[in-house]
Coordinates of C-alpha atoms in Angstrom, one line a residue:
X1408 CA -0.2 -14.5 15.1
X1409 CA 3.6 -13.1 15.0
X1410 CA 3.2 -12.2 19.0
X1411 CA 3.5 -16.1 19.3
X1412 CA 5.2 -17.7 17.0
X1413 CA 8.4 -18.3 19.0
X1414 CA 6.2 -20.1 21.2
X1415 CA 5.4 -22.5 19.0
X1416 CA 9.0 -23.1 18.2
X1417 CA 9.5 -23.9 21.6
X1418 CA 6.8 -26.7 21.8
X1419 CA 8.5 -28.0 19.0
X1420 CA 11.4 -28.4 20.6
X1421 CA 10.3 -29.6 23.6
X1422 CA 7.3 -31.3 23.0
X1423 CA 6.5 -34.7 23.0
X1424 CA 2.9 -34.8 21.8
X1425 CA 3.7 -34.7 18.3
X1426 CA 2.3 -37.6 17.0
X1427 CA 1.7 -39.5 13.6
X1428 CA -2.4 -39.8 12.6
X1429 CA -4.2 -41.5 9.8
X1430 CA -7.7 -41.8 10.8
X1431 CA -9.9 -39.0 9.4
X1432 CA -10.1 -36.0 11.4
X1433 CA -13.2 -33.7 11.0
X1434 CA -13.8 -30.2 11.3
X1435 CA -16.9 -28.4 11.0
X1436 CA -18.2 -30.8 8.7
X1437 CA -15.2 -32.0 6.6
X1438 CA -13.5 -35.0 6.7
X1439 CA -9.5 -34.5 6.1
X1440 CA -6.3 -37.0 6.8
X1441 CA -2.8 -35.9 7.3
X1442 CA -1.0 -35.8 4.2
X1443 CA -3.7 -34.3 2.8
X1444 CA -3.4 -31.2 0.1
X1445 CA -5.2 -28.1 1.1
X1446 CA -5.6 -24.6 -0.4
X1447 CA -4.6 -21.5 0.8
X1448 CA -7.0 -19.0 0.8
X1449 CA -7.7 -14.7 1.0
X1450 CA -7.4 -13.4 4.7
X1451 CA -10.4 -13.4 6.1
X1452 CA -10.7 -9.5 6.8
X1453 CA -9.7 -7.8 3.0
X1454 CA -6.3 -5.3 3.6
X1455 CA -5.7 -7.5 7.0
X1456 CA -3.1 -10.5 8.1
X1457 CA -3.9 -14.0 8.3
X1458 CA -5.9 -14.7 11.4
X1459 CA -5.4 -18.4 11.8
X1460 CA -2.1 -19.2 10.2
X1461 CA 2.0 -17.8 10.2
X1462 CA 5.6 -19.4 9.6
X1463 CA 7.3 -21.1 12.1
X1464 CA 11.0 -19.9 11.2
X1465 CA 10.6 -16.8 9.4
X1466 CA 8.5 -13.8 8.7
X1467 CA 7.4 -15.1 5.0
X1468 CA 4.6 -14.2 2.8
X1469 CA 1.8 -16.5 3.0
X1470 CA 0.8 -17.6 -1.0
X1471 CA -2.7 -17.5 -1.4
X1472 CA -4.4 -19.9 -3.6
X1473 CA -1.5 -22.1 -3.6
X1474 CA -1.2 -25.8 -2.1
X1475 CA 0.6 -27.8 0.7
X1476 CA 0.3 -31.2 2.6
X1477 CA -1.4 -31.1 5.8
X1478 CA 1.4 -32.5 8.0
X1479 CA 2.2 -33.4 11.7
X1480 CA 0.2 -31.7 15.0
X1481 CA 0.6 -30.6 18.4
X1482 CA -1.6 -29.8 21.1
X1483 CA -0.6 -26.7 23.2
X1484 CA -0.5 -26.5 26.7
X1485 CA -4.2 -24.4 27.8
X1486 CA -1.2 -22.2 29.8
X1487 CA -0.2 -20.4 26.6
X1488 CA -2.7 -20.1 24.4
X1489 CA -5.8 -20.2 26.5
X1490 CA -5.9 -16.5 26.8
X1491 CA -4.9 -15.7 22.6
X1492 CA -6.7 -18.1 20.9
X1493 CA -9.8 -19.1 22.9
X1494 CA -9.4 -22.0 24.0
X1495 CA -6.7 -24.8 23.3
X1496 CA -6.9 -26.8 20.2
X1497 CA -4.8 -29.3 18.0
X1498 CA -2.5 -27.0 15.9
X1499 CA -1.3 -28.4 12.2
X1500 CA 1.3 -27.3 10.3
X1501 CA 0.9 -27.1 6.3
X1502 CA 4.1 -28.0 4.1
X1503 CA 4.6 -25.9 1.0
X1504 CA 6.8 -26.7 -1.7
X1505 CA 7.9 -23.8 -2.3
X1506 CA 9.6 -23.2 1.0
X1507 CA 10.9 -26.9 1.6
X1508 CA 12.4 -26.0 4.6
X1509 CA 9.5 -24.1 6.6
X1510 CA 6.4 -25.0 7.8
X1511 CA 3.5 -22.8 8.3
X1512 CA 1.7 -22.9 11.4
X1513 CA -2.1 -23.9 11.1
X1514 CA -5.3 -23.4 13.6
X1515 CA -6.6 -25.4 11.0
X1516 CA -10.7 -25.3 12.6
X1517 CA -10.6 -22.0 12.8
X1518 CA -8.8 -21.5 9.4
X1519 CA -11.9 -23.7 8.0
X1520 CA -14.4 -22.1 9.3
X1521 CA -13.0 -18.7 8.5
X1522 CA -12.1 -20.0 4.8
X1523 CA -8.4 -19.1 5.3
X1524 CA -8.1 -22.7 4.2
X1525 CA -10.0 -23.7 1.5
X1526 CA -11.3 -27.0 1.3
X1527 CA -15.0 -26.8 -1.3
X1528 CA -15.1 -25.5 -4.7
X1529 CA -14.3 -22.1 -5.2
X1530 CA -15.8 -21.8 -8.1
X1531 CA -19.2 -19.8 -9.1
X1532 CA -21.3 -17.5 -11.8
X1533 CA -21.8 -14.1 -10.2
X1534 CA -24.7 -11.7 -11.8
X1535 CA -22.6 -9.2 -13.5
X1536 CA -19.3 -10.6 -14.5
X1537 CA -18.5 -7.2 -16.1
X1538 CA -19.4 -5.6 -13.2
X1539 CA -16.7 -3.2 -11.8
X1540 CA -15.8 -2.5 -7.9
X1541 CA -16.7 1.6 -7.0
X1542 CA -13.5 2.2 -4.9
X1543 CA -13.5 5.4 -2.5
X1544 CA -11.5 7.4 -5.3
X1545 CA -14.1 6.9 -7.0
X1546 CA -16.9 8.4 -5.0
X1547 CA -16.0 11.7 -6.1
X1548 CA -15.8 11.3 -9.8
X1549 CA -19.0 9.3 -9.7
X1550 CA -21.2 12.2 -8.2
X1551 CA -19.4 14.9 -10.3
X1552 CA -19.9 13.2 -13.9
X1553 CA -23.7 12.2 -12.5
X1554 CA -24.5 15.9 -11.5
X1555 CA -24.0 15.5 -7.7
X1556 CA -21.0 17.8 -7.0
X1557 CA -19.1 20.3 -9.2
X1558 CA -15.2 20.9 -8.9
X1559 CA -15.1 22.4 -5.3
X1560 CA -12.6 22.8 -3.1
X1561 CA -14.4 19.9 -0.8
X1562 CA -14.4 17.9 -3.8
X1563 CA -10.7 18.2 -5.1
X1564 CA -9.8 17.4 -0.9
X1565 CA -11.6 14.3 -0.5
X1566 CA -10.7 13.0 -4.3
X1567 CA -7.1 14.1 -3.6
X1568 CA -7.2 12.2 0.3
X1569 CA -8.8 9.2 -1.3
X1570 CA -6.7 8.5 -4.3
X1571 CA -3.0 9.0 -2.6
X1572 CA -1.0 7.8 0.5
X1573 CA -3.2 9.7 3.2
X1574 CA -0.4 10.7 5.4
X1575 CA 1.4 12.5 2.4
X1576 CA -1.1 14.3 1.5
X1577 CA -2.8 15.3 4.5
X1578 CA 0.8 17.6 4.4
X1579 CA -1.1 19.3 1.2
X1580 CA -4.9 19.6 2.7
X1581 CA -3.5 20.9 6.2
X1582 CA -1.2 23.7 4.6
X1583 CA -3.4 26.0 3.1
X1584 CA -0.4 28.1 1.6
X1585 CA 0.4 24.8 0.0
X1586 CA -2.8 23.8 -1.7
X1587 CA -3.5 26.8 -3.4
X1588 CA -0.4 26.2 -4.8
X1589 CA -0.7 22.6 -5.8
X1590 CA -4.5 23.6 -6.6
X1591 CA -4.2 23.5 -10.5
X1592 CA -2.7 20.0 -10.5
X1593 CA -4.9 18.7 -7.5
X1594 CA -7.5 20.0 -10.1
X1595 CA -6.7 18.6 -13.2
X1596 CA -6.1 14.9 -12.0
X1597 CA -9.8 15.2 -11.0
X1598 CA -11.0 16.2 -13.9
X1599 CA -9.1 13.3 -15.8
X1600 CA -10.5 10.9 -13.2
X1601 CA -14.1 12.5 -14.1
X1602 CA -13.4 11.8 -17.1
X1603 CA -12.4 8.3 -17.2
X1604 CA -15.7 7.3 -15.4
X1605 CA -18.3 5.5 -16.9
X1606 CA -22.2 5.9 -16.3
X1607 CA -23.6 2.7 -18.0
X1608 CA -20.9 0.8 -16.1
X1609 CA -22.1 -1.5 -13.9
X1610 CA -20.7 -1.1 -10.5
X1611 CA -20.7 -3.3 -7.0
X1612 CA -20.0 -2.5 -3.6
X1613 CA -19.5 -5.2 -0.9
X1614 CA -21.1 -4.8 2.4
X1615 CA -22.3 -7.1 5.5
X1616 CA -26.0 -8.6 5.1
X1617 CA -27.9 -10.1 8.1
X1618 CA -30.1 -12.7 7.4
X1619 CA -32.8 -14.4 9.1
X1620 CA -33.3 -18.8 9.2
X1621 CA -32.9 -20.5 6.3
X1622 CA -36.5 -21.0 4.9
X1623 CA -37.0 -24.0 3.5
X1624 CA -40.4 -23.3 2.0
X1625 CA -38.7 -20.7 -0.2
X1626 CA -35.0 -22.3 -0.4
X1627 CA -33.7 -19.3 0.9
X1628 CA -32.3 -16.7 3.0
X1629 CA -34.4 -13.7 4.1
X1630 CA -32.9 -10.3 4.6
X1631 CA -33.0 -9.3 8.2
X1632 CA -34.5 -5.9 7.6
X1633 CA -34.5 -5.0 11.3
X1634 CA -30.3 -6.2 12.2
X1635 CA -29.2 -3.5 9.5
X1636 CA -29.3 -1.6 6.0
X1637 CA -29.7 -3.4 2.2
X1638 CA -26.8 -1.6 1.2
X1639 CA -23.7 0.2 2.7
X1640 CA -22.8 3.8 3.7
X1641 CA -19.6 5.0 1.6
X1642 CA -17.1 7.5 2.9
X1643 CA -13.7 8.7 1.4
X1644 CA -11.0 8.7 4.1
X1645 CA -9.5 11.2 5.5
X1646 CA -10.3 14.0 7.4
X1647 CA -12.1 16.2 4.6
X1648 CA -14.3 12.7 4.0
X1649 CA -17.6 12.7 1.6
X1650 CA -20.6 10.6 2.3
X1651 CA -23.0 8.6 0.0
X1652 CA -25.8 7.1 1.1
X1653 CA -27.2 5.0 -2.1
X1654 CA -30.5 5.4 -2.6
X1655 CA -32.3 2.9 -4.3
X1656 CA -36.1 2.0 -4.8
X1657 CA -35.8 -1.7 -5.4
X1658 CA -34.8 -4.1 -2.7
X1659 CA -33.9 -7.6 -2.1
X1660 CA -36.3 -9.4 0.9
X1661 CA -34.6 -12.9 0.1
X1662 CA -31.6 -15.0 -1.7
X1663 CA -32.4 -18.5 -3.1
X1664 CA -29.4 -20.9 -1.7
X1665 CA -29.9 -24.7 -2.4
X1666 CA -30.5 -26.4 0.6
X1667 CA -27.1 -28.2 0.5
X1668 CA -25.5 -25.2 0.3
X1669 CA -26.9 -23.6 2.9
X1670 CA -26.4 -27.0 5.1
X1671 CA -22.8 -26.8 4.1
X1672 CA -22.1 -23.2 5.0
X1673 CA -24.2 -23.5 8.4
X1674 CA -21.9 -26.4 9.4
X1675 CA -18.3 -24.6 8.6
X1676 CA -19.3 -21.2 9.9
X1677 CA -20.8 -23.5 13.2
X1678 CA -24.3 -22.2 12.6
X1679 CA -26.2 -25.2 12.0
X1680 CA -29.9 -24.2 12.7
X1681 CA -29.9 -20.9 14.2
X1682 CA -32.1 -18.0 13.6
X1683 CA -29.7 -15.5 12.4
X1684 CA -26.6 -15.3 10.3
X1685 CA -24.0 -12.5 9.0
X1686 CA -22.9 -13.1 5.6
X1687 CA -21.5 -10.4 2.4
X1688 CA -22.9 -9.3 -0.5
X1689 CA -21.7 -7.9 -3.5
X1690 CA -24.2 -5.4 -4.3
X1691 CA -24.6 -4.2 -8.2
X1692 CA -26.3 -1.4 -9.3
X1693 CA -25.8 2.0 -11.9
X1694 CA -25.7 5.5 -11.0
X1695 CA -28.6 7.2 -11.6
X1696 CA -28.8 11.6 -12.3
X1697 CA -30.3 14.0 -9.3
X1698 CA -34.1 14.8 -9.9
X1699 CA -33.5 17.9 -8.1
X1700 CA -31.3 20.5 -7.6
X1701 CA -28.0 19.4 -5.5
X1702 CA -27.3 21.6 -2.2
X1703 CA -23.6 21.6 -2.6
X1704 CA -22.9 23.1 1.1
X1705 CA -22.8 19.6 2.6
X1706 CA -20.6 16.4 2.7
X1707 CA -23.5 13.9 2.8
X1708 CA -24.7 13.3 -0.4
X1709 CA -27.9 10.6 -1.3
X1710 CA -27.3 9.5 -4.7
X1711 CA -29.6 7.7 -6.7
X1712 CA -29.1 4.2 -8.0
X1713 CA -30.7 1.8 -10.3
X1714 CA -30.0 -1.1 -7.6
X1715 CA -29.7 -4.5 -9.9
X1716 CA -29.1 -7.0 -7.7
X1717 CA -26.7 -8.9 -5.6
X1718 CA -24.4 -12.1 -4.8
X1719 CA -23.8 -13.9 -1.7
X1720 CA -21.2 -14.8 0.3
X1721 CA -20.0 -16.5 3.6
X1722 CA -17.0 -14.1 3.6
X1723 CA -15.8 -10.2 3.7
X1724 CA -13.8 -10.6 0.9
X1725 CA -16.5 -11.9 -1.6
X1726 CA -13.9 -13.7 -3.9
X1727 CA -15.4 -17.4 -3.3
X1728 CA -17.7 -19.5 -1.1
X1729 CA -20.7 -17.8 -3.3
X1730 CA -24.1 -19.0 -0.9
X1731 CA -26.4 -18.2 -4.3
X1732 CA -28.0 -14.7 -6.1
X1733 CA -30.9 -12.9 -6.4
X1734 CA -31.9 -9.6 -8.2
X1735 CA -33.7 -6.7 -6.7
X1736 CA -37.1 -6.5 -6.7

C-alpha cells in the first residue's frame, strides 16, 4: 500500500471526480452513507501490514479498534491501479480524530470483505475462555515437561532460536566455540521455561479449516476432510527447527453456524452459495504423556492430545467475526 500512496496524493490534487454522496452505498451486503462511523479492525494476515488501507501524508500507525467518519471518494484512473489492486474501484478515505489533519486511504470493499474494517458485532463466547495460545517457544517446553524430549542439545537450539531475535542468535547456534560456552545459560532458561509450563492448561492453536456447503439440514458447516488436515503442523523457526504433529483421536466432521450467520459471512467474504469455503479455527485441546518410549534421534515428534474442541472464524487472526463452535467428537 506504501508503493502507491504518492499516487493517491496526486489524484487528489488533480482530480476532479471527488464528489459529495448521500445515498446508501453497499458493499458485499452492507448498507453504509458517507459520514458514517466505522471501525478499524486487526490486519488481515496476523504479524503483517494493512492490505487495504494507509495514510495519505505520512507513514502513521494505523489504530486498530478505533473509529473515524467515512468521508469523501475518488475513482482512480484503470491506468494506475489496474495492475496493483485488481481492478479499479471507488477509493474512501476514513477521518480519525486523532490525526485531524490526515486522512487514511480506504479500498473500503476490499477492507469489508477482508474485515480490515469492521462493520458487525465483534463480539462472541468462545469454548474455553481460559484457554491459552501454545506459541513456538513453547513447543519445546511442552514435549519436555510431557515426556517427549529431554534437555538435548537439539532441544536447547530450537527453544533458544524460538524464544529470541532469530538473527542474534543464529550468531550463538552457528558458532560452535560459542555455544558451549553460552551452553549453561542457554540451559537454564529452558529449564525455567519447563518449568513454568502447565499440563492441565488448556491450550489452542489457530490454523486454516476447509469447509464444504453450508448444510442446511444440519445448520452447519462440514469439515472438508479431503482439501486438508483437522489440525495444524507446528515447527519452531529457525534452522535447528522441531516438528509436532498433534495427534488426536477425536475429530470435528461439522460446526453448527445459524443460518443468518452463515448468510452474512457468505455475502462479505463474496461466497454466497458456493460449495467450498476457507475459514480459521481456534483449535483447543491438552497435552497428553507418550504411551511409549520416545526415539529422541529425530526432529519430528507426534504428540498426543486430548483434542477438546474448536471455534470458528471468517479470519486468520481469530480475534472476531466468530461463524459458531463445536466440540470434538
Amino acid at each position: 500500500m506504501r508503493n502507491y500512496i504518492h499516487l493517491f496524493l496526486l489524484l487528489l490534487l488533480g482530480s476532479s471526480s471527488i464528489t459529495a454522496q448521500t445515498t446508501a452505498l453497499s458493499f458485499n451486503g452492507q448498507a453504509l452513507h458517507l459520514g458514517d462511523s466505522l471501525t478499524i479492525g486487526l490486519p488481515y494476515t496476523p504479524g503483517e501490514s494493512y492490505r487495504t488501507m494507509g495514510w495519505a501524508q505520512k507513514d502513521l500507525i494505523i489504530p486498530a479498534f478505533t473509529r473515524g467518519k467515512l468521508m469523501r471518494h475518488i475513482t482512480p484512473p484503470k491506468t494506475f491501479f489496474g495492475d496493483i489492486i485488481g481492478d479499479p474501484d471507488t477509493i474512501y478515505f476514513l477521518s480519525l480524530p486523532q490525526y485531524p489533519k490526515d486522512s487514511l486511504i480506504v479500498h473500503l470493499s476490499d477492507a469489508i470483505r477482508m474485515g480490515e474494517i469492521i462493520t458487525a458485532p465483534i463480539e462472541h463466547e468462545v469454548l474455553y475462555p481460559g484457554a491459552i495460545e501454545l506459541s513456538p517457544a513453547d513447543y519445546v517446553p511442552a514435549l519436555i515437561k510431557a515426556g517427549y524430549m529431554t534437555y538435548t542439545d537439539a532441544a536447547i537450539k530450537a527453544y533458544t532460536q524460538a524464544s529470541g531475535n532469530i538473527d542474534s542468535v543464529r550468531s550463538i547456534i552457528d558458532n560452535p566455540f560459542g555455544y558451549q560456552r553460552q551452553r549453561a545459560a542457554l540451559l537454564e532458561r529452558l529449564k525455567e521455561a519447563v518449568g513454568r509450563f502447565r499440563l492441565d492448561q488448556v491450550y489452542y492453536v489457530r490454523h486454516k479449516l476447509f469447509t464444504k456447503e453450508y448444510d442446511f439440514a444440519r445448520s452447519a458447516y462440514p469439515w472438508d476432510r479431503l482439501c486438508g488436515m483437522p489440525l495444524p503442523t507446528l515447527s519452531t523457526p529457525g534452522n535447528e527447527a522441531i516438528t509436532l504433529v498433534l495427534m488426536a483421536e477425536k475429530e470435528v466432521p461439522r460446526i453448527s453456524v445459524p443460518a443468518d450467520r452463515a448468510e452474512s459471512y457468505e455475502k462479505r467474504s463474496r461466497t454466497l452459495g458456493l460449495g467450498a469455503h476457507t475459514l480459521y479455527i481456534k483449535a483447543y485441546f491438552r497435552l497428553l504423556p507418550p504411551e511409549h518410549t520416545i526415539d529422541e534421534d529425530t526432529r519430528i515428534y507426534q504428540p498426543r492430545i486430548d483434542y477438546l474442541g474448536l471455534d470458528l472464524y471468517e479470519y486468520p487472526h481469530c480475534s472476531y467475526y466468530h461463524l459458531g463452535s463445536a466440540r470434538a467428537e
